[in-house]
Amino acid sequence: MADTDGTMDELAVTQAGNPGNPHGEFGEQMLERMNRSHAEVTNWALDQLEFKAGDRALDIGCGGGATMGRLASCIEAAGGMGHVSGVDISTVSCETSRRNNEEAIRAGRMDVTQASVESLPFADGSFDIVTTVESFYFWPDPERCLAEVARVVRPGGRFLLVADVYRRPDLAEDVLQNIERYDLTVLTPEEYEQLLREAGFSAAKAHLKDGTTWIAVEGVR
Ligand SMILES: C[S@@+](CC[C@H](N)C(=O)[O-])C[C@H]1O[C@@H](n2cnc3c(N)ncnc32)[C@H](O)[C@@H]1O
């Protein structure tokens, strides 16, 4: 749908760009917008984690790459010299993440690989911290994918699953319609915690932010 000035409105760009596997020009536009619109929930969620100098971090479903930059800043603030990897199933997401983190990639402090969470191209225990922001909704077979995530987190390392909506009785009608339209996996805090434990995390805790529908589920390997 075009606005009166001929540009596509936000919903139309999202529908054309496909948030579950961004493609084409609208996919790129949508990822740049999400880099901004997901900033607040991502920064709140990353505040739940403790970083240390030299941390190796992975962002799954890295989209436009802003979370990778935020992870690098957190490691930098803790003393620096870490490494941040990103993976995404979409070619456009990988290209956008690479473009937005060009300098760090050239300096060898970041890398981006096209892959699905179903089969991560990393050895067991490769990461101190693994995050995923607004991506879990789309994963096939959540329990098997979370077991694959657990595999690449080192013993004692952390996983943070971030979403701006979790299942609760008072969700607005338009939110419920979106869940249905994109066939999103949206669980209760208790269901997330149980799923993480079943997938191989020794402990799991859901952080909720008052006055929002945001959730950050933290798993300890
Ligand atoms: C809604 S976007 C969010 C992007 C970014 N994390 C952000 O917060 O702006 C969801 C991203 O998850 C990726 N994704 C979906 N399914 C995936 C899978 N099975 N493995 C890896 N990435 C996946 C999509 O390609 C897309 O880039």
XYZ file of C-alpha atoms and ligand atoms in Angstrom:
248
model
C 0.000 0.000 0.000
C 1.404 3.426 -0.956
C 1.052 6.523 1.211
C -0.168 9.696 -0.480
C 3.448 10.747 -1.137
C 4.004 7.480 -3.025
C 6.128 5.766 -0.335
C 5.107 2.422 1.176
C 3.680 2.527 4.699
C 5.417 0.592 7.496
C 3.099 -2.437 7.451
C 3.336 -2.756 3.672
C 7.159 -2.610 3.786
C 7.186 -5.292 6.500
C 4.835 -7.519 4.517
C 6.831 -7.081 1.302
C 10.178 -7.447 3.115
C 9.208 -10.596 5.098
C 10.520 -10.346 8.702
C 11.058 -14.131 8.939
C 13.462 -14.187 5.973
C 14.097 -10.632 4.703
C 14.562 -10.288 0.963
C 14.809 -7.606 -1.704
C 14.752 -3.838 -1.394
C 11.889 -3.852 1.131
C 13.686 -6.414 3.257
C 16.653 -4.063 3.453
C 14.450 -1.055 4.313
C 12.681 -3.095 7.010
C 16.010 -4.213 8.561
C 17.299 -0.631 8.728
C 14.059 0.398 10.468
C 14.297 -2.559 12.897
C 17.870 -1.547 13.750
C 16.306 1.614 15.197
C 12.947 0.312 16.449
C 14.495 -2.629 18.369
C 17.134 -0.447 20.061
C 15.212 0.185 23.268
C 14.148 -3.411 23.964
C 17.616 -4.696 23.033
C 19.460 -2.243 25.280
C 17.127 -3.084 28.179
C 17.689 -6.818 27.590
C 21.492 -6.528 27.322
C 21.470 -4.697 30.660
C 20.422 -8.047 32.205
C 23.777 -9.589 31.231
C 27.236 -9.208 32.702
C 30.029 -8.796 30.168
C 33.736 -9.221 30.677
C 36.852 -8.303 28.728
C 37.559 -10.746 25.901
C 34.007 -12.146 25.689
C 33.160 -14.066 22.508
C 29.562 -13.279 21.558
C 27.160 -14.569 18.892
C 23.915 -12.945 17.718
C 21.518 -15.353 15.972
C 19.133 -13.829 13.417
C 21.361 -10.756 13.338
C 19.158 -8.953 10.770
C 20.535 -5.464 10.123
C 23.468 -5.997 12.512
C 22.717 -3.367 15.181
C 22.703 -5.927 18.020
C 26.198 -6.999 16.970
C 27.334 -3.382 17.410
C 25.630 -3.179 20.790
C 27.304 -6.415 21.942
C 30.677 -5.036 20.851
C 30.029 -1.844 22.870
C 29.134 -3.896 25.983
C 32.365 -5.920 25.667
C 34.330 -2.724 25.014
C 32.855 -1.168 28.192
C 33.931 -4.273 30.146
C 37.547 -3.999 28.962
C 37.461 -4.825 25.262
C 39.296 -7.222 22.922
C 36.352 -9.541 22.396
C 34.827 -10.915 19.206
C 31.247 -10.748 17.892
C 29.807 -13.169 15.327
C 26.442 -12.915 13.617
C 24.439 -15.567 11.789
C 21.279 -15.196 9.776
C 19.391 -17.391 7.353
C 18.724 -14.482 4.965
C 21.185 -13.259 2.326
C 19.870 -9.681 2.634
C 20.234 -9.751 6.446
C 23.840 -10.970 6.179
C 24.648 -8.289 3.580
C 23.029 -5.550 5.708
C 24.811 -6.726 8.884
C 28.132 -6.763 7.031
C 27.599 -3.287 5.589
C 26.637 -1.821 8.989
C 29.668 -3.366 10.727
C 32.164 -2.999 7.898
C 34.995 -1.478 9.912
C 34.868 -4.018 12.770
C 34.744 -6.887 10.255
C 37.774 -5.482 8.397
C 39.589 -5.190 11.745
C 38.843 -8.874 12.505
C 36.630 -8.066 15.504
C 33.383 -9.334 13.903
C 32.181 -11.819 11.297
C 28.839 -12.652 9.708
C 27.907 -16.096 8.376
C 24.791 -17.149 6.488
C 23.339 -20.130 8.358
C 20.203 -21.333 10.088
C 20.017 -21.732 13.843
C 19.121 -25.359 13.095
C 22.775 -26.072 12.300
C 25.228 -23.496 13.616
C 28.673 -23.539 11.953
C 30.589 -23.362 15.260
C 32.318 -25.866 17.532
C 30.800 -26.871 20.888
C 31.237 -24.237 23.621
C 32.483 -21.511 21.243
C 30.743 -18.560 22.927
C 30.538 -16.851 26.325
C 27.343 -15.036 25.311
C 24.707 -15.841 22.692
C 21.771 -13.534 21.963
C 18.777 -13.572 19.691
C 16.503 -10.548 19.258
C 13.036 -10.763 17.676
C 14.033 -13.904 15.778
C 12.982 -16.903 17.897
C 9.371 -16.327 16.757
C 10.316 -17.748 13.339
C 12.478 -20.730 14.278
C 11.298 -24.177 13.189
C 11.153 -26.832 15.914
C 12.033 -24.492 18.836
C 13.245 -27.238 21.175
C 15.719 -28.685 18.657
C 16.959 -25.170 17.708
C 17.477 -24.249 21.372
C 19.459 -27.476 21.916
C 21.675 -26.374 18.994
C 22.099 -22.942 20.668
C 22.999 -24.630 23.981
C 25.652 -26.683 22.177
C 27.662 -23.580 21.153
C 27.497 -21.838 24.582
C 30.452 -22.674 26.842
C 29.711 -24.212 30.274
C 28.745 -21.285 32.541
C 28.055 -19.055 29.517
C 24.770 -17.229 28.906
C 22.023 -17.197 26.287
C 19.537 -14.320 26.061
C 16.322 -14.664 24.055
C 14.741 -11.242 23.508
C 11.202 -10.555 22.279
C 8.968 -7.513 22.484
C 5.910 -9.659 23.062
C 5.245 -12.755 25.177
C 2.024 -14.735 25.611
C -0.339 -13.223 28.171
C -4.117 -12.878 28.390
C -4.355 -9.144 27.618
C -2.579 -8.951 24.247
C -4.152 -6.408 21.882
C -6.134 -7.619 18.877
C -3.605 -6.268 16.315
C -0.779 -8.097 18.131
C -2.778 -11.350 18.057
C -3.434 -10.816 14.332
C 0.302 -10.386 13.680
C 1.082 -13.568 15.631
C -1.368 -15.408 13.418
C -0.347 -13.705 10.148
C 3.318 -14.701 10.549
C 2.634 -17.933 12.483
C 4.906 -16.725 15.323
C 5.987 -18.833 18.307
C 4.996 -16.646 21.287
C 5.105 -18.365 24.694
C 4.423 -17.559 28.344
C 7.456 -16.798 30.575
C 7.060 -20.203 32.238
C 6.952 -21.993 28.872
C 10.161 -20.234 27.739
C 11.935 -21.180 30.975
C 10.869 -24.814 30.703
C 11.893 -24.997 27.032
C 15.370 -23.654 27.807
C 15.866 -26.167 30.614
C 14.695 -29.027 28.393
C 17.095 -27.836 25.667
C 20.123 -28.216 27.949
C 20.428 -24.989 29.963
C 21.043 -25.678 33.660
C 18.980 -22.644 34.722
C 16.565 -20.262 33.014
C 14.972 -17.028 34.165
C 12.548 -14.751 32.341
C 13.045 -10.998 32.890
C 9.947 -8.873 32.245
C 9.790 -5.096 31.969
C 6.943 -3.406 33.826
C 4.482 -1.538 31.643
C 5.533 -3.394 28.461
C 5.129 -6.826 26.887
C 8.939 -7.251 26.619
C 10.699 -10.415 27.698
C 14.355 -11.413 27.978
C 14.797 -15.074 28.844
C 18.247 -15.824 30.238
C 19.647 -19.325 30.076
C 22.787 -20.448 31.915
C 24.685 -23.310 30.292
C 12.421 -9.674 12.714
S 14.059 -9.895 12.140
C 15.009 -9.298 13.531
C 16.390 -8.911 13.127
C 17.272 -8.346 14.244
N 17.613 -9.378 15.205
C 16.626 -7.176 14.919
O 16.343 -7.235 16.129
O 16.365 -6.167 14.247
C 14.264 -11.672 12.300
C 15.583 -12.175 11.741
O 15.706 -13.562 12.097
C 16.220 -14.266 10.984
N 15.875 -15.697 11.050
C 14.642 -16.239 10.932
N 14.725 -17.578 11.007
C 16.035 -17.877 11.195
C 16.749 -19.107 11.327
N 16.126 -20.298 11.264
N 18.081 -19.055 11.505
C 18.740 -17.859 11.526
N 18.113 -16.667 11.381
C 16.774 -16.679 11.221
C 15.581 -13.558 9.795
O 16.234 -13.836 8.579
C 15.659 -12.094 10.215
O 16.850 -11.470 9.809
